[in-house]
JSON list of C-alpha atoms in Angstrom, two decimals:
[
{"chain": "M", "resi": 1254, "resn": "MET", "atom": "CA", "xyz": [-46.80, -32.07, -16.83]},
{"chain": "M", "resi": 1255, "resn": "SER", "atom": "CA", "xyz": [-47.28, -30.61, -13.51]},
{"chain": "M", "resi": 1256, "resn": "VAL", "atom": "CA", "xyz": [-44.20, -32.80, -12.32]},
{"chain": "M", "resi": 1257, "resn": "SER", "atom": "CA", "xyz": [-41.67, -31.78, -15.11]},
{"chain": "M", "resi": 1258, "resn": "VAL", "atom": "CA", "xyz": [-42.59, -27.67, -13.74]},
{"chain": "M", "resi": 1259, "resn": "THR", "atom": "CA", "xyz": [-42.42, -28.52, -10.18]},
{"chain": "M", "resi": 1260, "resn": "ALA", "atom": "CA", "xyz": [-38.87, -30.66, -10.73]},
{"chain": "M", "resi": 1261, "resn": "ARG", "atom": "CA", "xyz": [-37.61, -27.20, -12.34]},
{"chain": "M", "resi": 1262, "resn": "ARG", "atom": "CA", "xyz": [-38.34, -25.05, -10.19]},
{"chain": "M", "resi": 1263, "resn": "ILE", "atom": "CA", "xyz": [-37.16, -27.10, -7.62]},
{"chain": "M", "resi": 1264, "resn": "ALA", "atom": "CA", "xyz": [-33.63, -27.57, -9.75]},
{"chain": "M", "resi": 1265, "resn": "ALA", "atom": "CA", "xyz": [-34.14, -23.65, -10.57]},
{"chain": "M", "resi": 1266, "resn": "THR", "atom": "CA", "xyz": [-34.78, -22.62, -6.64]},
{"chain": "M", "resi": 1267, "resn": "ALA", "atom": "CA", "xyz": [-31.85, -25.56, -5.38]},
{"chain": "M", "resi": 1268, "resn": "ALA", "atom": "CA", "xyz": [-29.35, -24.18, -8.30]},
{"chain": "M", "resi": 1269, "resn": "ALA", "atom": "CA", "xyz": [-30.18, -20.28, -7.34]},
{"chain": "M", "resi": 1270, "resn": "ALA", "atom": "CA", "xyz": [-29.42, -21.24, -3.72]},
{"chain": "M", "resi": 1271, "resn": "ALA", "atom": "CA", "xyz": [-26.27, -22.51, -4.30]},
{"chain": "M", "resi": 1272, "resn": "ALA", "atom": "CA", "xyz": [-25.36, -19.95, -5.46]},
{"chain": "M", "resi": 1273, "resn": "VAL", "atom": "CA", "xyz": [-25.71, -17.76, -3.37]},
{"chain": "M", "resi": 1274, "resn": "VAL", "atom": "CA", "xyz": [-24.06, -20.05, -0.63]},
{"chain": "M", "resi": 1275, "resn": "GLY", "atom": "CA", "xyz": [-21.00, -20.03, -2.66]},
{"chain": "M", "resi": 1276, "resn": "ALA", "atom": "CA", "xyz": [-20.51, -16.50, -2.92]},
{"chain": "M", "resi": 1277, "resn": "VAL", "atom": "CA", "xyz": [-20.47, -16.11, 0.45]},
{"chain": "M", "resi": 1278, "resn": "ALA", "atom": "CA", "xyz": [-18.31, -18.77, 1.83]},
{"chain": "M", "resi": 1279, "resn": "LEU", "atom": "CA", "xyz": [-15.81, -17.08, -0.84]},
{"chain": "M", "resi": 1280, "resn": "PRO", "atom": "CA", "xyz": [-12.66, -17.20, 1.90]},
{"chain": "M", "resi": 1281, "resn": "ALA", "atom": "CA", "xyz": [-11.31, -13.95, 3.42]},
{"chain": "M", "resi": 1282, "resn": "SER", "atom": "CA", "xyz": [-8.13, -13.50, 1.42]},
{"chain": "M", "resi": 1283, "resn": "ALA", "atom": "CA", "xyz": [-10.14, -13.53, -1.87]},
{"chain": "M", "resi": 1284, "resn": "THR", "atom": "CA", "xyz": [-11.81, -10.63, -0.78]},
{"chain": "M", "resi": 1285, "resn": "ASP", "atom": "CA", "xyz": [-7.57, -8.82, -0.61]},
{"chain": "M", "resi": 1286, "resn": "HIS", "atom": "CA", "xyz": [-7.31, -8.96, -4.58]},
{"chain": "M", "resi": 1287, "resn": "GLY", "atom": "CA", "xyz": [-8.12, -6.27, -6.66]},
{"chain": "M", "resi": 1288, "resn": "HIS", "atom": "CA", "xyz": [-6.77, -4.59, -9.64]},
{"chain": "M", "resi": 1289, "resn": "ASP", "atom": "CA", "xyz": [-6.52, -1.20, -8.04]},
{"chain": "M", "resi": 1290, "resn": "GLY", "atom": "CA", "xyz": [-5.94, -1.34, -3.90]},
{"chain": "M", "resi": 1291, "resn": "TRP", "atom": "CA", "xyz": [-9.16, -0.12, -3.78]},
{"chain": "M", "resi": 1292, "resn": "HIS", "atom": "CA", "xyz": [-11.17, -3.85, -3.27]},
{"chain": "M", "resi": 1293, "resn": "HIS", "atom": "CA", "xyz": [-14.54, -4.83, -2.28]},
{"chain": "M", "resi": 1294, "resn": "HIS", "atom": "CA", "xyz": [-14.01, -4.63, 0.89]},
{"chain": "M", "resi": 1295, "resn": "THR", "atom": "CA", "xyz": [-10.93, -3.34, 1.86]},
{"chain": "M", "resi": 1296, "resn": "ARG", "atom": "CA", "xyz": [-8.93, 0.00, 0.96]},
{"chain": "M", "resi": 1297, "resn": "VAL", "atom": "CA", "xyz": [-5.20, 0.17, 1.32]},
{"chain": "M", "resi": 1298, "resn": "ALA", "atom": "CA", "xyz": [-3.31, 3.22, 0.49]},
{"chain": "M", "resi": 1299, "resn": "ILE", "atom": "CA", "xyz": [0.04, 5.58, 0.51]},
{"chain": "M", "resi": 1300, "resn": "GLY", "atom": "CA", "xyz": [-1.08, 7.69, 3.94]},
{"chain": "M", "resi": 1301, "resn": "GLY", "atom": "CA", "xyz": [1.74, 9.73, 3.46]},
{"chain": "M", "resi": 1302, "resn": "VAL", "atom": "CA", "xyz": [5.47, 10.23, 2.84]},
{"chain": "M", "resi": 1303, "resn": "GLN", "atom": "CA", "xyz": [8.63, 11.88, 4.48]},
{"chain": "M", "resi": 1304, "resn": "HIS", "atom": "CA", "xyz": [11.21, 12.32, 2.02]},
{"chain": "M", "resi": 1305, "resn": "PRO", "atom": "CA", "xyz": [15.04, 13.57, 4.10]},
{"chain": "M", "resi": 1306, "resn": "ALA", "atom": "CA", "xyz": [14.87, 17.73, 3.44]},
{"chain": "M", "resi": 1307, "resn": "SER", "atom": "CA", "xyz": [18.80, 17.38, 1.32]},
{"chain": "M", "resi": 1308, "resn": "SER", "atom": "CA", "xyz": [20.56, 14.64, 0.26]},
{"chain": "M", "resi": 1309, "resn": "ARG", "atom": "CA", "xyz": [22.98, 15.28, 3.76]},
{"chain": "M", "resi": 1310, "resn": "TYR", "atom": "CA", "xyz": [19.98, 13.04, 5.33]},
{"chain": "M", "resi": 1311, "resn": "ASP", "atom": "CA", "xyz": [21.83, 9.34, 5.37]},
{"chain": "M", "resi": 1312, "resn": "ARG", "atom": "CA", "xyz": [22.22, 10.23, 8.64]},
{"chain": "M", "resi": 1313, "resn": "ASN", "atom": "CA", "xyz": [18.98, 9.24, 10.11]},
{"chain": "M", "resi": 1314, "resn": "LEU", "atom": "CA", "xyz": [17.57, 7.24, 7.57]},
{"chain": "M", "resi": 1315, "resn": "ASN", "atom": "CA", "xyz": [14.78, 6.02, 10.07]},
{"chain": "M", "resi": 1316, "resn": "GLN", "atom": "CA", "xyz": [13.10, 9.56, 9.62]},
{"chain": "M", "resi": 1317, "resn": "GLU", "atom": "CA", "xyz": [12.75, 8.86, 5.70]},
{"chain": "M", "resi": 1318, "resn": "TRP", "atom": "CA", "xyz": [8.90, 7.01, 5.71]},
{"chain": "M", "resi": 1319, "resn": "VAL", "atom": "CA", "xyz": [6.34, 5.94, 3.88]},
{"chain": "M", "resi": 1320, "resn": "ASP", "atom": "CA", "xyz": [3.03, 5.16, 5.94]},
{"chain": "M", "resi": 1321, "resn": "VAL", "atom": "CA", "xyz": [0.15, 2.43, 4.24]},
{"chain": "M", "resi": 1322, "resn": "THR", "atom": "CA", "xyz": [-3.07, 2.87, 5.22]},
{"chain": "M", "resi": 1323, "resn": "ASN", "atom": "CA", "xyz": [-5.77, 0.56, 5.33]},
{"chain": "M", "resi": 1324, "resn": "ALA", "atom": "CA", "xyz": [-8.67, 2.38, 5.82]},
{"chain": "M", "resi": 1325, "resn": "SER", "atom": "CA", "xyz": [-11.19, -0.97, 6.34]},
{"chain": "M", "resi": 1326, "resn": "ARG", "atom": "CA", "xyz": [-12.40, -2.99, 9.13]},
{"chain": "M", "resi": 1327, "resn": "ARG", "atom": "CA", "xyz": [-10.71, -6.33, 7.30]},
{"chain": "M", "resi": 1328, "resn": "SER", "atom": "CA", "xyz": [-6.69, -6.95, 7.85]},
{"chain": "M", "resi": 1329, "resn": "VAL", "atom": "CA", "xyz": [-4.78, -7.28, 4.45]},
{"chain": "M", "resi": 1330, "resn": "ASN", "atom": "CA", "xyz": [-1.75, -10.02, 3.90]},
{"chain": "M", "resi": 1331, "resn": "LEU", "atom": "CA", "xyz": [0.78, -7.66, 2.65]},
{"chain": "M", "resi": 1332, "resn": "ASP", "atom": "CA", "xyz": [3.59, -10.89, 1.72]},
{"chain": "M", "resi": 1333, "resn": "GLY", "atom": "CA", "xyz": [4.77, -9.90, -1.44]},
{"chain": "M", "resi": 1334, "resn": "TRP", "atom": "CA", "xyz": [3.16, -6.62, -2.62]},
{"chain": "M", "resi": 1335, "resn": "THR", "atom": "CA", "xyz": [6.15, -3.97, -2.72]},
{"chain": "M", "resi": 1336, "resn": "LEU", "atom": "CA", "xyz": [7.10, -0.48, -2.16]},
{"chain": "M", "resi": 1337, "resn": "SER", "atom": "CA", "xyz": [8.97, 1.21, -4.95]},
{"chain": "M", "resi": 1338, "resn": "ASP", "atom": "CA", "xyz": [10.78, 4.50, -5.78]},
{"chain": "M", "resi": 1339, "resn": "GLU", "atom": "CA", "xyz": [11.70, 5.93, -9.37]},
{"chain": "M", "resi": 1340, "resn": "ASP", "atom": "CA", "xyz": [14.87, 4.74, -9.41]},
{"chain": "M", "resi": 1341, "resn": "GLY", "atom": "CA", "xyz": [13.42, 1.38, -8.71]},
{"chain": "M", "resi": 1342, "resn": "HIS", "atom": "CA", "xyz": [14.69, 0.75, -5.29]},
{"chain": "M", "resi": 1343, "resn": "THR", "atom": "CA", "xyz": [12.15, -1.65, -4.67]},
{"chain": "M", "resi": 1344, "resn": "TYR", "atom": "CA", "xyz": [11.00, -2.68, -0.57]},
{"chain": "M", "resi": 1345, "resn": "THR", "atom": "CA", "xyz": [9.11, -6.18, -0.53]},
{"chain": "M", "resi": 1346, "resn": "PHE", "atom": "CA", "xyz": [6.31, -7.01, 2.65]},
{"chain": "M", "resi": 1347, "resn": "HIS", "atom": "CA", "xyz": [7.17, -10.39, 3.82]},
{"chain": "M", "resi": 1348, "resn": "HIS", "atom": "CA", "xyz": [4.70, -12.13, 6.30]},
{"chain": "M", "resi": 1349, "resn": "TYR", "atom": "CA", "xyz": [3.03, -9.07, 7.06]},
{"chain": "M", "resi": 1350, "resn": "ARG", "atom": "CA", "xyz": [-0.64, -8.58, 7.54]},
{"chain": "M", "resi": 1351, "resn": "LEU", "atom": "CA", "xyz": [-1.89, -5.19, 7.83]},
{"chain": "M", "resi": 1352, "resn": "GLU", "atom": "CA", "xyz": [-4.70, -4.65, 10.33]},
{"chain": "M", "resi": 1353, "resn": "GLY", "atom": "CA", "xyz": [-8.45, -2.98, 9.68]},
{"chain": "M", "resi": 1354, "resn": "ARG", "atom": "CA", "xyz": [-7.96, 0.61, 9.98]},
{"chain": "M", "resi": 1355, "resn": "ALA", "atom": "CA", "xyz": [-4.25, 0.57, 10.49]},
{"chain": "M", "resi": 1356, "resn": "THR", "atom": "CA", "xyz": [-1.05, 1.78, 9.41]},
{"chain": "M", "resi": 1357, "resn": "VAL", "atom": "CA", "xyz": [2.37, 0.76, 9.47]},
{"chain": "M", "resi": 1358, "resn": "ARG", "atom": "CA", "xyz": [5.14, 2.88, 8.52]},
{"chain": "M", "resi": 1359, "resn": "VAL", "atom": "CA", "xyz": [8.23, 2.29, 6.38]},
{"chain": "M", "resi": 1360, "resn": "HIS", "atom": "CA", "xyz": [11.33, 3.03, 7.84]},
{"chain": "M", "resi": 1361, "resn": "THR", "atom": "CA", "xyz": [14.43, 3.67, 4.94]},
{"chain": "M", "resi": 1362, "resn": "GLY", "atom": "CA", "xyz": [16.77, 2.53, 7.90]},
{"chain": "M", "resi": 1363, "resn": "PHE", "atom": "CA", "xyz": [17.39, -0.03, 9.61]},
{"chain": "M", "resi": 1364, "resn": "GLY", "atom": "CA", "xyz": [15.34, -1.03, 12.55]},
{"chain": "M", "resi": 1365, "resn": "ARG", "atom": "CA", "xyz": [13.47, -3.90, 14.15]},
{"chain": "M", "resi": 1366, "resn": "ASP", "atom": "CA", "xyz": [9.90, -5.18, 13.11]},
{"chain": "M", "resi": 1367, "resn": "SER", "atom": "CA", "xyz": [6.90, -4.39, 15.25]},
{"chain": "M", "resi": 1368, "resn": "ARG", "atom": "CA", "xyz": [2.85, -4.07, 14.15]},
{"chain": "M", "resi": 1369, "resn": "THR", "atom": "CA", "xyz": [3.27, -0.24, 13.30]},
{"chain": "M", "resi": 1370, "resn": "ASP", "atom": "CA", "xyz": [6.80, -0.19, 11.90]},
{"chain": "M", "resi": 1371, "resn": "LEU", "atom": "CA", "xyz": [9.14, -2.04, 9.29]},
{"chain": "M", "resi": 1372, "resn": "PHE", "atom": "CA", "xyz": [12.59, -1.24, 8.03]},
{"chain": "M", "resi": 1373, "resn": "GLN", "atom": "CA", "xyz": [14.11, -1.87, 4.59]},
{"chain": "M", "resi": 1374, "resn": "ASP", "atom": "CA", "xyz": [17.72, -2.15, 5.88]},
{"chain": "M", "resi": 1375, "resn": "ARG", "atom": "CA", "xyz": [19.33, 0.23, 3.79]},
{"chain": "M", "resi": 1376, "resn": "ARG", "atom": "CA", "xyz": [22.51, 2.65, 4.43]},
{"chain": "M", "resi": 1377, "resn": "ARG", "atom": "CA", "xyz": [21.57, 5.57, 1.73]},
{"chain": "M", "resi": 1378, "resn": "SER", "atom": "CA", "xyz": [18.64, 7.01, 1.45]},
{"chain": "M", "resi": 1379, "resn": "VAL", "atom": "CA", "xyz": [15.45, 5.94, -1.26]},
{"chain": "M", "resi": 1380, "resn": "TRP", "atom": "CA", "xyz": [13.18, 9.02, -1.46]},
{"chain": "M", "resi": 1381, "resn": "ASP", "atom": "CA", "xyz": [14.12, 11.93, -3.74]},
{"chain": "M", "resi": 1382, "resn": "THR", "atom": "CA", "xyz": [14.80, 15.31, -2.17]},
{"chain": "M", "resi": 1383, "resn": "ARG", "atom": "CA", "xyz": [13.38, 17.02, -5.26]},
{"chain": "M", "resi": 1384, "resn": "ARG", "atom": "CA", "xyz": [11.32, 15.12, -6.63]},
{"chain": "M", "resi": 1385, "resn": "ASP", "atom": "CA", "xyz": [9.66, 11.15, -6.40]},
{"chain": "M", "resi": 1386, "resn": "THR", "atom": "CA", "xyz": [7.33, 8.84, -7.11]},
{"chain": "M", "resi": 1387, "resn": "ALA", "atom": "CA", "xyz": [6.50, 6.40, -3.82]},
{"chain": "M", "resi": 1388, "resn": "THR", "atom": "CA", "xyz": [4.22, 3.86, -5.69]},
{"chain": "M", "resi": 1389, "resn": "LEU", "atom": "CA", "xyz": [2.55, 0.84, -3.99]},
{"chain": "M", "resi": 1390, "resn": "ARG", "atom": "CA", "xyz": [1.48, -2.58, -5.69]},
{"chain": "M", "resi": 1391, "resn": "ASN", "atom": "CA", "xyz": [-0.33, -5.73, -4.97]},
{"chain": "M", "resi": 1392, "resn": "ASP", "atom": "CA", "xyz": [1.56, -9.09, -4.65]},
{"chain": "M", "resi": 1393, "resn": "GLU", "atom": "CA", "xyz": [0.67, -9.74, -8.01]},
{"chain": "M", "resi": 1394, "resn": "GLY", "atom": "CA", "xyz": [2.45, -6.61, -9.18]},
{"chain": "M", "resi": 1395, "resn": "ARG", "atom": "CA", "xyz": [-0.77, -4.66, -10.07]},
{"chain": "M", "resi": 1396, "resn": "PHE", "atom": "CA", "xyz": [-0.91, -1.00, -9.24]},
{"chain": "M", "resi": 1397, "resn": "VAL", "atom": "CA", "xyz": [-2.49, -0.22, -5.54]},
{"chain": "M", "resi": 1398, "resn": "ASP", "atom": "CA", "xyz": [-1.72, 3.77, -5.39]},
{"chain": "M", "resi": 1399, "resn": "SER", "atom": "CA", "xyz": [1.22, 6.17, -5.85]},
{"chain": "M", "resi": 1400, "resn": "VAL", "atom": "CA", "xyz": [2.20, 9.52, -4.06]},
{"chain": "M", "resi": 1401, "resn": "SER", "atom": "CA", "xyz": [4.58, 12.11, -6.35]},
{"chain": "M", "resi": 1402, "resn": "TRP", "atom": "CA", "xyz": [6.29, 15.07, -5.43]},
{"chain": "M", "resi": 1403, "resn": "GLY", "atom": "CA", "xyz": [8.83, 17.59, -6.75]},
{"chain": "M", "resi": 1404, "resn": "ARG", "atom": "CA", "xyz": [8.43, 20.38, -9.18]},
{"chain": "M", "resi": 1405, "resn": "ASP", "atom": "CA", "xyz": [8.01, 18.00, -12.20]},
{"chain": "M", "resi": 1406, "resn": "HIS", "atom": "CA", "xyz": [4.75, 16.72, -10.99]},
{"chain": "M", "resi": 1407, "resn": "ARG", "atom": "CA", "xyz": [2.40, 19.98, -11.92]},
{"chain": "M", "resi": 1408, "resn": "GLY", "atom": "CA", "xyz": [-1.41, 19.28, -9.74]},
{"chain": "M", "resi": 1409, "resn": "HIS", "atom": "CA", "xyz": [0.28, 18.23, -7.37]},
{"chain": "M", "resi": 1410, "resn": "ARG", "atom": "CA", "xyz": [0.98, 19.61, -4.04]},
{"chain": "M", "resi": 1411, "resn": "ASP", "atom": "CA", "xyz": [4.30, 20.01, -2.35]},
{"chain": "M", "resi": 1412, "resn": "GLY", "atom": "CA", "xyz": [4.78, 18.21, 0.62]},
{"chain": "M", "resi": 1413, "resn": "GLY", "atom": "CA", "xyz": [6.96, 21.65, 2.03]},
{"chain": "M", "resi": 1414, "resn": "ASP", "atom": "CA", "xyz": [9.15, 21.40, 5.01]},
{"chain": "M", "resi": 1415, "resn": "TRP", "atom": "CA", "xyz": [10.42, 17.68, 5.00]},
{"chain": "M", "resi": 1416, "resn": "GLY", "atom": "CA", "xyz": [7.86, 16.60, 2.22]},
{"chain": "M", "resi": 1417, "resn": "ARG", "atom": "CA", "xyz": [5.67, 14.68, 4.54]},
{"chain": "M", "resi": 1418, "resn": "TRP", "atom": "CA", "xyz": [2.28, 13.95, 2.30]},
{"chain": "M", "resi": 1419, "resn": "GLY", "atom": "CA", "xyz": [4.52, 14.79, -0.45]},
{"chain": "M", "resi": 1420, "resn": "GLY", "atom": "CA", "xyz": [1.60, 14.56, -3.29]},
{"chain": "M", "resi": 1421, "resn": "ARG", "atom": "CA", "xyz": [-1.31, 13.09, -4.20]},
{"chain": "M", "resi": 1422, "resn": "HIS", "atom": "CA", "xyz": [-2.26, 10.39, -5.05]},
{"chain": "M", "resi": 1423, "resn": "HIS", "atom": "CA", "xyz": [-2.46, 8.48, -9.02]}
]
């Protein structure tokens, strides 16, 4: 009888140890996906928005941008993530990894992509001057974060001059 009790204890201990090792050995990419952007180990959000002061602002579209910030220490693969406005204009991140504690600025106009600046290569303004919402979604299409500005968004901060920090996170 003591042999079967000992065998059960050994089997239970081995199963518990395997569960712990399995949880620790998960690949880092498994922690990159959460339902709302505030992952167990990563924290990605819209860090700021600068929209045009007027509709005639189409001349320098690189002064129109959205900052996406990773507040965690771990890098996050943004490949397939999207940034969109209320009218359905959508920018999709391609082959981009946002390092830990870093920000990337997504400009509306043309330019050469770098670690800190990405360009949508658009010829017209994306962000509405009066009211709009910038929405960030992960590669599965799940909501991560958004920032809104304008009169129709009650309870949200208005961005003032250029709409920098155009509103409040949802």
